[in-house]
């Protein structure tokens, strides 16, 4: 009976903190927010591979909301290259949403591939920006 009570502690903590991925993304470090997006993307992959269109739509919506919240939390307007990367990501998410709505697994796979490519491209952009700033 006691072990059963402890199982609900994480759920209670999430509800106290804010209860949504978006609220967590707003209050966490960038690294933690990226982990949140990675977990959502992995869940979306499962839906794409298994042609679970309802889960695909939910996963795409979740990624969209997390990203919208991330963009809104920027203290200053994002640099153009970051904004461009975010838009590529959101476009890919929208492609997956549309594929889920039309029950098109091939389009969902292509959209997911574009999503992953946008992640890699953004991380390459961030890495280049750090290298440029550190140069004497």
PDB file of C-alpha atoms in Angstrom:
ATOM      1  CA  UNK A   1       0.000   0.000   0.000  1.00  0.00           C
ATOM      2  CA  UNK A   2       2.816   2.462   0.836  1.00  0.00           C
ATOM      3  CA  UNK A   3       4.649   1.785  -2.434  1.00  0.00           C
ATOM      4  CA  UNK A   4       1.462   2.582  -4.305  1.00  0.00           C
ATOM      5  CA  UNK A   5       1.332   6.100  -2.807  1.00  0.00           C
ATOM      6  CA  UNK A   6       4.867   6.907  -3.976  1.00  0.00           C
ATOM      7  CA  UNK A   7       3.944   5.995  -7.510  1.00  0.00           C
ATOM      8  CA  UNK A   8       1.701   9.088  -7.684  1.00  0.00           C
ATOM      9  CA  UNK A   9       4.320  11.579  -6.463  1.00  0.00           C
ATOM     10  CA  UNK A  10       5.608  12.413  -9.990  1.00  0.00           C
ATOM     11  CA  UNK A  11       2.051  12.999 -11.200  1.00  0.00           C
ATOM     12  CA  UNK A  12       1.337  15.351  -8.295  1.00  0.00           C
ATOM     13  CA  UNK A  13       4.600  17.215  -8.899  1.00  0.00           C
ATOM     14  CA  UNK A  14       3.759  17.714 -12.579  1.00  0.00           C
ATOM     15  CA  UNK A  15       0.325  19.038 -11.665  1.00  0.00           C
ATOM     16  CA  UNK A  16       1.835  21.429  -9.117  1.00  0.00           C
ATOM     17  CA  UNK A  17       4.496  22.666 -11.517  1.00  0.00           C
ATOM     18  CA  UNK A  18       2.056  23.445 -14.276  1.00  0.00           C
ATOM     19  CA  UNK A  19       0.849  20.210 -15.685  1.00  0.00           C
ATOM     20  CA  UNK A  20       1.758  20.692 -19.343  1.00  0.00           C
ATOM     21  CA  UNK A  21       4.798  20.254 -21.527  1.00  0.00           C
ATOM     22  CA  UNK A  22       4.439  23.860 -22.596  1.00  0.00           C
ATOM     23  CA  UNK A  23       4.574  25.188 -19.030  1.00  0.00           C
ATOM     24  CA  UNK A  24       7.567  23.006 -18.320  1.00  0.00           C
ATOM     25  CA  UNK A  25       9.330  24.145 -21.494  1.00  0.00           C
ATOM     26  CA  UNK A  26       8.846  27.756 -20.449  1.00  0.00           C
ATOM     27  CA  UNK A  27      10.368  27.198 -17.008  1.00  0.00           C
ATOM     28  CA  UNK A  28      13.203  24.809 -17.820  1.00  0.00           C
ATOM     29  CA  UNK A  29      16.651  25.383 -19.184  1.00  0.00           C
ATOM     30  CA  UNK A  30      17.182  25.149 -22.922  1.00  0.00           C
ATOM     31  CA  UNK A  31      18.818  21.742 -22.449  1.00  0.00           C
ATOM     32  CA  UNK A  32      15.777  20.438 -20.583  1.00  0.00           C
ATOM     33  CA  UNK A  33      13.422  21.920 -23.181  1.00  0.00           C
ATOM     34  CA  UNK A  34      15.360  20.166 -25.945  1.00  0.00           C
ATOM     35  CA  UNK A  35      15.045  16.879 -24.047  1.00  0.00           C
ATOM     36  CA  UNK A  36      11.299  17.476 -23.849  1.00  0.00           C
ATOM     37  CA  UNK A  37      11.164  17.989 -27.621  1.00  0.00           C
ATOM     38  CA  UNK A  38      13.311  14.885 -28.184  1.00  0.00           C
ATOM     39  CA  UNK A  39      10.946  12.755 -26.130  1.00  0.00           C
ATOM     40  CA  UNK A  40       7.963  14.134 -28.039  1.00  0.00           C
ATOM     41  CA  UNK A  41       9.708  13.465 -31.360  1.00  0.00           C
ATOM     42  CA  UNK A  42      10.473   9.872 -30.334  1.00  0.00           C
ATOM     43  CA  UNK A  43       6.813   9.353 -29.450  1.00  0.00           C
ATOM     44  CA  UNK A  44       5.834  10.835 -32.803  1.00  0.00           C
ATOM     45  CA  UNK A  45       8.204   8.450 -34.597  1.00  0.00           C
ATOM     46  CA  UNK A  46       6.456   5.499 -32.969  1.00  0.00           C
ATOM     47  CA  UNK A  47       3.116   6.801 -34.257  1.00  0.00           C
ATOM     48  CA  UNK A  48       4.462   7.370 -37.784  1.00  0.00           C
ATOM     49  CA  UNK A  49       6.022   3.912 -37.999  1.00  0.00           C
ATOM     50  CA  UNK A  50       2.897   2.154 -36.709  1.00  0.00           C
ATOM     51  CA  UNK A  51       0.494   4.338 -38.757  1.00  0.00           C
ATOM     52  CA  UNK A  52      -1.323   5.370 -35.574  1.00  0.00           C
ATOM     53  CA  UNK A  53      -2.898   8.493 -37.042  1.00  0.00           C
ATOM     54  CA  UNK A  54      -4.586   9.669 -33.849  1.00  0.00           C
ATOM     55  CA  UNK A  55      -1.300   9.445 -31.926  1.00  0.00           C
ATOM     56  CA  UNK A  56       0.445  11.089 -34.874  1.00  0.00           C
ATOM     57  CA  UNK A  57      -1.895  14.084 -34.723  1.00  0.00           C
ATOM     58  CA  UNK A  58      -1.507  14.344 -30.925  1.00  0.00           C
ATOM     59  CA  UNK A  59       2.288  14.085 -31.183  1.00  0.00           C
ATOM     60  CA  UNK A  60       2.491  16.732 -33.892  1.00  0.00           C
ATOM     61  CA  UNK A  61       0.235  19.041 -31.869  1.00  0.00           C
ATOM     62  CA  UNK A  62       2.422  18.509 -28.803  1.00  0.00           C
ATOM     63  CA  UNK A  63       5.607  19.363 -30.700  1.00  0.00           C
ATOM     64  CA  UNK A  64       3.948  22.404 -32.212  1.00  0.00           C
ATOM     65  CA  UNK A  65       2.815  23.711 -28.810  1.00  0.00           C
ATOM     66  CA  UNK A  66       6.218  23.106 -27.215  1.00  0.00           C
ATOM     67  CA  UNK A  67       7.951  24.950 -30.068  1.00  0.00           C
ATOM     68  CA  UNK A  68       5.461  27.826 -30.042  1.00  0.00           C
ATOM     69  CA  UNK A  69       6.044  28.217 -26.304  1.00  0.00           C
ATOM     70  CA  UNK A  70       9.806  28.059 -26.788  1.00  0.00           C
ATOM     71  CA  UNK A  71       9.677  30.800 -29.448  1.00  0.00           C
ATOM     72  CA  UNK A  72       7.362  32.940 -27.309  1.00  0.00           C
ATOM     73  CA  UNK A  73       9.742  32.634 -24.349  1.00  0.00           C
ATOM     74  CA  UNK A  74      12.671  34.191 -26.220  1.00  0.00           C
ATOM     75  CA  UNK A  75      13.486  37.381 -24.307  1.00  0.00           C
ATOM     76  CA  UNK A  76      14.426  39.233 -27.469  1.00  0.00           C
ATOM     77  CA  UNK A  77      13.399  38.532 -31.035  1.00  0.00           C
ATOM     78  CA  UNK A  78      15.259  35.477 -32.281  1.00  0.00           C
ATOM     79  CA  UNK A  79      18.134  35.976 -34.626  1.00  0.00           C
ATOM     80  CA  UNK A  80      16.996  35.415 -38.206  1.00  0.00           C
ATOM     81  CA  UNK A  81      18.829  32.099 -38.551  1.00  0.00           C
ATOM     82  CA  UNK A  82      17.144  30.728 -35.403  1.00  0.00           C
ATOM     83  CA  UNK A  83      13.735  31.957 -36.490  1.00  0.00           C
ATOM     84  CA  UNK A  84      14.267  30.355 -39.900  1.00  0.00           C
ATOM     85  CA  UNK A  85      15.186  27.045 -38.268  1.00  0.00           C
ATOM     86  CA  UNK A  86      12.121  27.174 -36.009  1.00  0.00           C
ATOM     87  CA  UNK A  87       9.895  27.810 -39.017  1.00  0.00           C
ATOM     88  CA  UNK A  88      11.392  24.820 -40.876  1.00  0.00           C
ATOM     89  CA  UNK A  89      10.652  22.670 -37.826  1.00  0.00           C
ATOM     90  CA  UNK A  90       7.075  23.928 -37.555  1.00  0.00           C
ATOM     91  CA  UNK A  91       6.523  23.411 -41.289  1.00  0.00           C
ATOM     92  CA  UNK A  92       7.651  19.786 -40.941  1.00  0.00           C
ATOM     93  CA  UNK A  93       5.352  19.328 -37.935  1.00  0.00           C
ATOM     94  CA  UNK A  94       2.473  20.757 -39.979  1.00  0.00           C
ATOM     95  CA  UNK A  95       3.246  18.274 -42.761  1.00  0.00           C
ATOM     96  CA  UNK A  96       2.930  15.408 -40.269  1.00  0.00           C
ATOM     97  CA  UNK A  97      -0.352  16.858 -38.945  1.00  0.00           C
ATOM     98  CA  UNK A  98      -1.781  17.034 -42.465  1.00  0.00           C
ATOM     99  CA  UNK A  99      -0.584  13.498 -43.219  1.00  0.00           C
ATOM    100  CA  UNK A 100      -2.298  12.238 -40.066  1.00  0.00           C
ATOM    101  CA  UNK A 101      -5.517  13.979 -41.077  1.00  0.00           C
ATOM    102  CA  UNK A 102      -5.398  12.434 -44.570  1.00  0.00           C
ATOM    103  CA  UNK A 103      -4.144   9.077 -43.205  1.00  0.00           C
ATOM    104  CA  UNK A 104      -1.113   9.143 -45.528  1.00  0.00           C
ATOM    105  CA  UNK A 105       1.733   7.176 -43.968  1.00  0.00           C
ATOM    106  CA  UNK A 106       4.205   7.998 -46.754  1.00  0.00           C
ATOM    107  CA  UNK A 107       3.620  11.748 -46.350  1.00  0.00           C
ATOM    108  CA  UNK A 108       3.917  11.355 -42.576  1.00  0.00           C
ATOM    109  CA  UNK A 109       7.268   9.611 -43.009  1.00  0.00           C
ATOM    110  CA  UNK A 110       8.486  12.333 -45.355  1.00  0.00           C
ATOM    111  CA  UNK A 111       7.305  15.005 -42.915  1.00  0.00           C
ATOM    112  CA  UNK A 112       9.048  13.254 -40.035  1.00  0.00           C
ATOM    113  CA  UNK A 113      12.262  13.029 -42.086  1.00  0.00           C
ATOM    114  CA  UNK A 114      12.023  16.795 -42.715  1.00  0.00           C
ATOM    115  CA  UNK A 115      11.459  17.316 -38.987  1.00  0.00           C
ATOM    116  CA  UNK A 116      14.631  15.378 -38.114  1.00  0.00           C
ATOM    117  CA  UNK A 117      16.573  17.230 -40.818  1.00  0.00           C
ATOM    118  CA  UNK A 118      15.425  20.552 -39.353  1.00  0.00           C
ATOM    119  CA  UNK A 119      16.664  19.465 -35.912  1.00  0.00           C
ATOM    120  CA  UNK A 120      20.084  18.549 -37.296  1.00  0.00           C
ATOM    121  CA  UNK A 121      20.259  21.794 -39.287  1.00  0.00           C
ATOM    122  CA  UNK A 122      19.353  23.910 -36.257  1.00  0.00           C
ATOM    123  CA  UNK A 123      21.918  22.212 -34.059  1.00  0.00           C
ATOM    124  CA  UNK A 124      24.573  22.752 -36.744  1.00  0.00           C
ATOM    125  CA  UNK A 125      23.589  26.445 -36.847  1.00  0.00           C
ATOM    126  CA  UNK A 126      23.896  26.752 -33.075  1.00  0.00           C
ATOM    127  CA  UNK A 127      27.273  24.996 -33.107  1.00  0.00           C
ATOM    128  CA  UNK A 128      28.583  27.348 -35.823  1.00  0.00           C
ATOM    129  CA  UNK A 129      27.331  30.354 -33.845  1.00  0.00           C
ATOM    130  CA  UNK A 130      29.186  29.192 -30.746  1.00  0.00           C
ATOM    131  CA  UNK A 131      32.381  28.628 -32.700  1.00  0.00           C
ATOM    132  CA  UNK A 132      32.167  32.118 -34.214  1.00  0.00           C
ATOM    133  CA  UNK A 133      31.630  33.732 -30.795  1.00  0.00           C
ATOM    134  CA  UNK A 134      34.563  31.913 -29.228  1.00  0.00           C
ATOM    135  CA  UNK A 135      37.034  32.852 -31.950  1.00  0.00           C
ATOM    136  CA  UNK A 136      39.504  35.651 -30.989  1.00  0.00           C
TER     137      UNK A 136
END
